[in-house]
Amino acid sequence: MVVTDGLNHLKQEAFMEGHDQELVQRLLAEDADFKKTYKSHKDCENKLEKLEKIPRLTPEDKTEKNRLKKLKLTLKDEMEGILKKIKAPKK
């Protein structure tokens, strides 16, 4: 099962560049933690896109933008860690 639609498909492709796309698709379909992390990452990305469209951000918006950027990076690191752990040779 592929978890995509229009714009989200393009965003998903951006994450999967440099990754085994088949593995990412399998994790999205089979791994609840990976799927949850991926969805949270996309939610942050969507919120950031909305903030980017605002010509002048309030101090609160700027703080929220910075918080979302850090959270998005943390979530990306979590997904990268899951992928790395799965790809690692078994001992």
Short mmCIF file of N, CA and C in Angstrom, two decimals:
data_model
loop_
_atom_site.label_atom_id
_atom_site.label_comp_id
_atom_site.label_asym_id
_atom_site.label_seq_id
_atom_site.Cartn_x
_atom_site.Cartn_y
_atom_site.Cartn_z
N MET A 1 0.84 -1.18 0.00
CA MET A 1 0.00 0.00 0.00
C MET A 1 0.89 1.24 0.00
N VAL A 2 0.63 2.17 -0.89
CA VAL A 2 1.40 3.40 -0.98
C VAL A 2 0.64 4.50 -0.29
N VAL A 3 1.31 5.24 0.61
CA VAL A 3 0.68 6.30 1.37
C VAL A 3 1.05 7.64 0.74
N THR A 4 0.35 8.02 -0.31
CA THR A 4 0.67 9.27 -0.98
C THR A 4 -0.58 9.87 -1.59
N ASP A 5 -0.48 11.16 -1.92
CA ASP A 5 -1.47 11.83 -2.74
C ASP A 5 -0.84 13.13 -3.22
N GLY A 6 -0.97 13.44 -4.49
CA GLY A 6 -0.50 14.67 -5.10
C GLY A 6 0.78 15.25 -4.53
N LEU A 7 0.65 16.39 -3.84
CA LEU A 7 1.79 17.10 -3.29
C LEU A 7 2.54 16.26 -2.27
N ASN A 8 1.80 15.51 -1.46
CA ASN A 8 2.47 14.65 -0.48
C ASN A 8 3.36 13.63 -1.16
N HIS A 9 2.96 13.18 -2.34
CA HIS A 9 3.78 12.24 -3.09
C HIS A 9 5.13 12.87 -3.43
N LEU A 10 5.11 14.13 -3.85
CA LEU A 10 6.36 14.83 -4.17
C LEU A 10 7.23 14.99 -2.94
N LYS A 11 6.63 15.30 -1.81
CA LYS A 11 7.39 15.44 -0.57
C LYS A 11 7.99 14.10 -0.15
N GLN A 12 7.21 13.05 -0.32
CA GLN A 12 7.69 11.72 0.02
C GLN A 12 8.87 11.36 -0.86
N GLU A 13 8.78 11.68 -2.14
CA GLU A 13 9.89 11.40 -3.05
C GLU A 13 11.14 12.15 -2.63
N ALA A 14 10.98 13.39 -2.15
CA ALA A 14 12.13 14.18 -1.70
C ALA A 14 12.84 13.49 -0.55
N PHE A 15 12.09 12.94 0.40
CA PHE A 15 12.72 12.23 1.51
C PHE A 15 13.41 10.95 1.03
N MET A 16 12.78 10.29 0.09
CA MET A 16 13.28 8.99 -0.34
C MET A 16 14.50 9.09 -1.25
N GLU A 17 14.81 10.28 -1.75
CA GLU A 17 16.03 10.41 -2.56
C GLU A 17 17.20 9.99 -1.70
N GLY A 18 18.03 9.14 -2.24
CA GLY A 18 19.18 8.66 -1.49
C GLY A 18 18.83 7.51 -0.55
N HIS A 19 17.58 7.09 -0.54
CA HIS A 19 17.15 5.97 0.29
C HIS A 19 16.56 4.90 -0.62
N ASP A 20 16.51 3.72 -0.09
CA ASP A 20 15.87 2.61 -0.79
C ASP A 20 14.36 2.86 -0.76
N GLN A 21 13.81 3.29 -1.89
CA GLN A 21 12.40 3.66 -1.95
C GLN A 21 11.49 2.49 -1.59
N GLU A 22 11.87 1.31 -2.00
CA GLU A 22 11.08 0.13 -1.68
C GLU A 22 11.02 -0.09 -0.17
N LEU A 23 12.15 0.09 0.49
CA LEU A 23 12.22 -0.07 1.93
C LEU A 23 11.34 0.96 2.64
N VAL A 24 11.42 2.22 2.20
CA VAL A 24 10.61 3.28 2.80
C VAL A 24 9.13 2.95 2.63
N GLN A 25 8.74 2.55 1.43
CA GLN A 25 7.34 2.20 1.19
C GLN A 25 6.90 1.04 2.09
N ARG A 26 7.77 0.05 2.25
CA ARG A 26 7.44 -1.10 3.10
C ARG A 26 7.28 -0.66 4.54
N LEU A 27 8.18 0.20 5.01
CA LEU A 27 8.08 0.70 6.39
C LEU A 27 6.81 1.51 6.60
N LEU A 28 6.45 2.32 5.62
CA LEU A 28 5.22 3.11 5.74
C LEU A 28 4.00 2.20 5.83
N ALA A 29 4.05 1.07 5.17
CA ALA A 29 2.93 0.14 5.18
C ALA A 29 2.93 -0.78 6.40
N GLU A 30 4.12 -1.10 6.93
CA GLU A 30 4.21 -2.15 7.94
C GLU A 30 4.67 -1.70 9.33
N ASP A 31 5.36 -0.57 9.42
CA ASP A 31 5.94 -0.14 10.70
C ASP A 31 5.19 1.08 11.22
N ALA A 32 4.38 0.87 12.25
CA ALA A 32 3.54 1.94 12.80
C ALA A 32 4.38 3.11 13.33
N ASP A 33 5.52 2.82 13.97
CA ASP A 33 6.37 3.89 14.50
C ASP A 33 6.96 4.73 13.38
N PHE A 34 7.45 4.07 12.34
CA PHE A 34 8.02 4.80 11.20
C PHE A 34 6.93 5.65 10.54
N LYS A 35 5.76 5.07 10.35
CA LYS A 35 4.66 5.79 9.71
C LYS A 35 4.26 7.02 10.55
N LYS A 36 4.20 6.84 11.86
CA LYS A 36 3.83 7.95 12.76
C LYS A 36 4.89 9.06 12.68
N THR A 37 6.15 8.68 12.70
CA THR A 37 7.23 9.65 12.62
C THR A 37 7.19 10.37 11.27
N TYR A 38 6.97 9.62 10.22
CA TYR A 38 6.89 10.18 8.87
C TYR A 38 5.73 11.19 8.78
N LYS A 39 4.56 10.81 9.33
CA LYS A 39 3.41 11.70 9.30
C LYS A 39 3.68 12.98 10.09
N SER A 40 4.29 12.84 11.26
CA SER A 40 4.62 14.02 12.07
C SER A 40 5.58 14.93 11.32
N HIS A 41 6.55 14.34 10.64
CA HIS A 41 7.52 15.10 9.84
C HIS A 41 6.79 15.89 8.76
N LYS A 42 5.84 15.24 8.08
CA LYS A 42 5.08 15.91 7.02
C LYS A 42 4.18 16.99 7.59
N ASP A 43 3.61 16.77 8.77
CA ASP A 43 2.79 17.79 9.42
C ASP A 43 3.62 19.04 9.71
N CYS A 44 4.83 18.84 10.21
CA CYS A 44 5.74 19.97 10.47
C CYS A 44 6.04 20.70 9.17
N GLU A 45 6.32 19.94 8.13
CA GLU A 45 6.63 20.52 6.83
C GLU A 45 5.46 21.37 6.32
N ASN A 46 4.25 20.86 6.45
CA ASN A 46 3.07 21.61 6.00
C ASN A 46 2.87 22.89 6.80
N LYS A 47 3.06 22.82 8.11
CA LYS A 47 2.92 24.00 8.96
C LYS A 47 3.99 25.03 8.61
N LEU A 48 5.20 24.56 8.35
CA LEU A 48 6.28 25.48 7.97
C LEU A 48 5.97 26.17 6.64
N GLU A 49 5.41 25.42 5.71
CA GLU A 49 5.05 26.01 4.41
C GLU A 49 4.02 27.12 4.58
N LYS A 50 3.06 26.92 5.48
CA LYS A 50 2.06 27.96 5.75
C LYS A 50 2.71 29.19 6.35
N LEU A 51 3.64 28.97 7.29
CA LEU A 51 4.32 30.10 7.90
C LEU A 51 5.18 30.86 6.89
N GLU A 52 5.77 30.13 5.95
CA GLU A 52 6.62 30.76 4.93
C GLU A 52 5.82 31.72 4.05
N LYS A 53 4.53 31.49 3.93
CA LYS A 53 3.68 32.32 3.08
C LYS A 53 3.27 33.63 3.75
N ILE A 54 3.50 33.73 5.05
CA ILE A 54 3.14 34.94 5.79
C ILE A 54 4.26 35.97 5.59
N PRO A 55 3.91 37.16 5.04
CA PRO A 55 4.95 38.16 4.74
C PRO A 55 5.74 38.63 5.97
N ARG A 56 5.04 38.89 7.06
CA ARG A 56 5.71 39.36 8.28
C ARG A 56 5.25 38.52 9.45
N LEU A 57 6.18 37.80 10.00
CA LEU A 57 5.86 36.92 11.12
C LEU A 57 5.89 37.67 12.45
N THR A 58 4.96 37.34 13.32
CA THR A 58 4.98 37.89 14.67
C THR A 58 6.11 37.18 15.43
N PRO A 59 6.51 37.72 16.55
CA PRO A 59 7.54 37.03 17.35
C PRO A 59 7.11 35.60 17.71
N GLU A 60 5.81 35.41 17.98
CA GLU A 60 5.31 34.08 18.30
C GLU A 60 5.43 33.15 17.09
N ASP A 61 5.12 33.68 15.90
CA ASP A 61 5.25 32.89 14.68
C ASP A 61 6.70 32.51 14.41
N LYS A 62 7.61 33.43 14.67
CA LYS A 62 9.03 33.15 14.48
C LYS A 62 9.49 32.05 15.42
N THR A 63 9.03 32.12 16.67
CA THR A 63 9.37 31.10 17.66
C THR A 63 8.81 29.75 17.22
N GLU A 64 7.56 29.75 16.75
CA GLU A 64 6.93 28.52 16.29
C GLU A 64 7.66 27.96 15.07
N LYS A 65 8.07 28.83 14.18
CA LYS A 65 8.80 28.40 12.98
C LYS A 65 10.10 27.70 13.38
N ASN A 66 10.83 28.30 14.31
CA ASN A 66 12.08 27.69 14.77
C ASN A 66 11.84 26.36 15.47
N ARG A 67 10.77 26.29 16.28
CA ARG A 67 10.43 25.05 16.97
C ARG A 67 10.10 23.95 15.95
N LEU A 68 9.32 24.30 14.94
CA LEU A 68 8.95 23.33 13.91
C LEU A 68 10.15 22.84 13.12
N LYS A 69 11.08 23.75 12.81
CA LYS A 69 12.29 23.35 12.08
C LYS A 69 13.10 22.34 12.88
N LYS A 70 13.25 22.60 14.18
CA LYS A 70 14.01 21.68 15.03
C LYS A 70 13.31 20.34 15.16
N LEU A 71 12.00 20.38 15.34
CA LEU A 71 11.23 19.14 15.46
C LEU A 71 11.30 18.34 14.16
N LYS A 72 11.16 19.02 13.03
CA LYS A 72 11.23 18.36 11.73
C LYS A 72 12.58 17.66 11.56
N LEU A 73 13.64 18.33 11.93
CA LEU A 73 14.98 17.74 11.82
C LEU A 73 15.12 16.53 12.74
N THR A 74 14.60 16.64 13.96
CA THR A 74 14.64 15.53 14.90
C THR A 74 13.89 14.32 14.34
N LEU A 75 12.72 14.57 13.76
CA LEU A 75 11.93 13.49 13.18
C LEU A 75 12.64 12.86 11.99
N LYS A 76 13.29 13.69 11.18
CA LYS A 76 14.03 13.16 10.04
C LYS A 76 15.18 12.28 10.54
N ASP A 77 15.87 12.73 11.58
CA ASP A 77 16.95 11.94 12.16
C ASP A 77 16.44 10.59 12.67
N GLU A 78 15.23 10.60 13.27
CA GLU A 78 14.65 9.34 13.75
C GLU A 78 14.39 8.39 12.59
N MET A 79 13.84 8.91 11.49
CA MET A 79 13.58 8.07 10.32
C MET A 79 14.88 7.54 9.74
N GLU A 80 15.88 8.40 9.67
CA GLU A 80 17.19 7.99 9.17
C GLU A 80 17.77 6.87 10.04
N GLY A 81 17.59 7.00 11.36
CA GLY A 81 18.09 5.99 12.28
C GLY A 81 17.41 4.65 12.07
N ILE A 82 16.11 4.67 11.86
CA ILE A 82 15.37 3.43 11.61
C ILE A 82 15.87 2.78 10.32
N LEU A 83 16.03 3.59 9.28
CA LEU A 83 16.52 3.05 8.00
C LEU A 83 17.92 2.48 8.14
N LYS A 84 18.77 3.20 8.87
CA LYS A 84 20.16 2.75 9.05
C LYS A 84 20.20 1.44 9.82
N LYS A 85 19.37 1.33 10.85
CA LYS A 85 19.33 0.12 11.66
C LYS A 85 18.88 -1.08 10.82
N ILE A 86 17.90 -0.87 9.98
CA ILE A 86 17.40 -1.97 9.14
C ILE A 86 18.42 -2.37 8.08
N LYS A 87 19.13 -1.38 7.53
CA LYS A 87 20.12 -1.66 6.47
C LYS A 87 21.41 -2.25 7.01
N ALA A 88 21.68 -2.06 8.31
CA ALA A 88 22.93 -2.53 8.90
C ALA A 88 23.05 -4.04 8.78
N PRO A 89 24.25 -4.52 8.44
CA PRO A 89 24.44 -5.96 8.35
C PRO A 89 24.23 -6.61 9.71
N LYS A 90 23.56 -7.74 9.70
CA LYS A 90 23.29 -8.48 10.94
C LYS A 90 24.55 -9.23 11.36
N LYS A 91 24.84 -9.21 12.66
CA LYS A 91 26.04 -9.89 13.18
C LYS A 91 25.67 -11.21 13.78
#
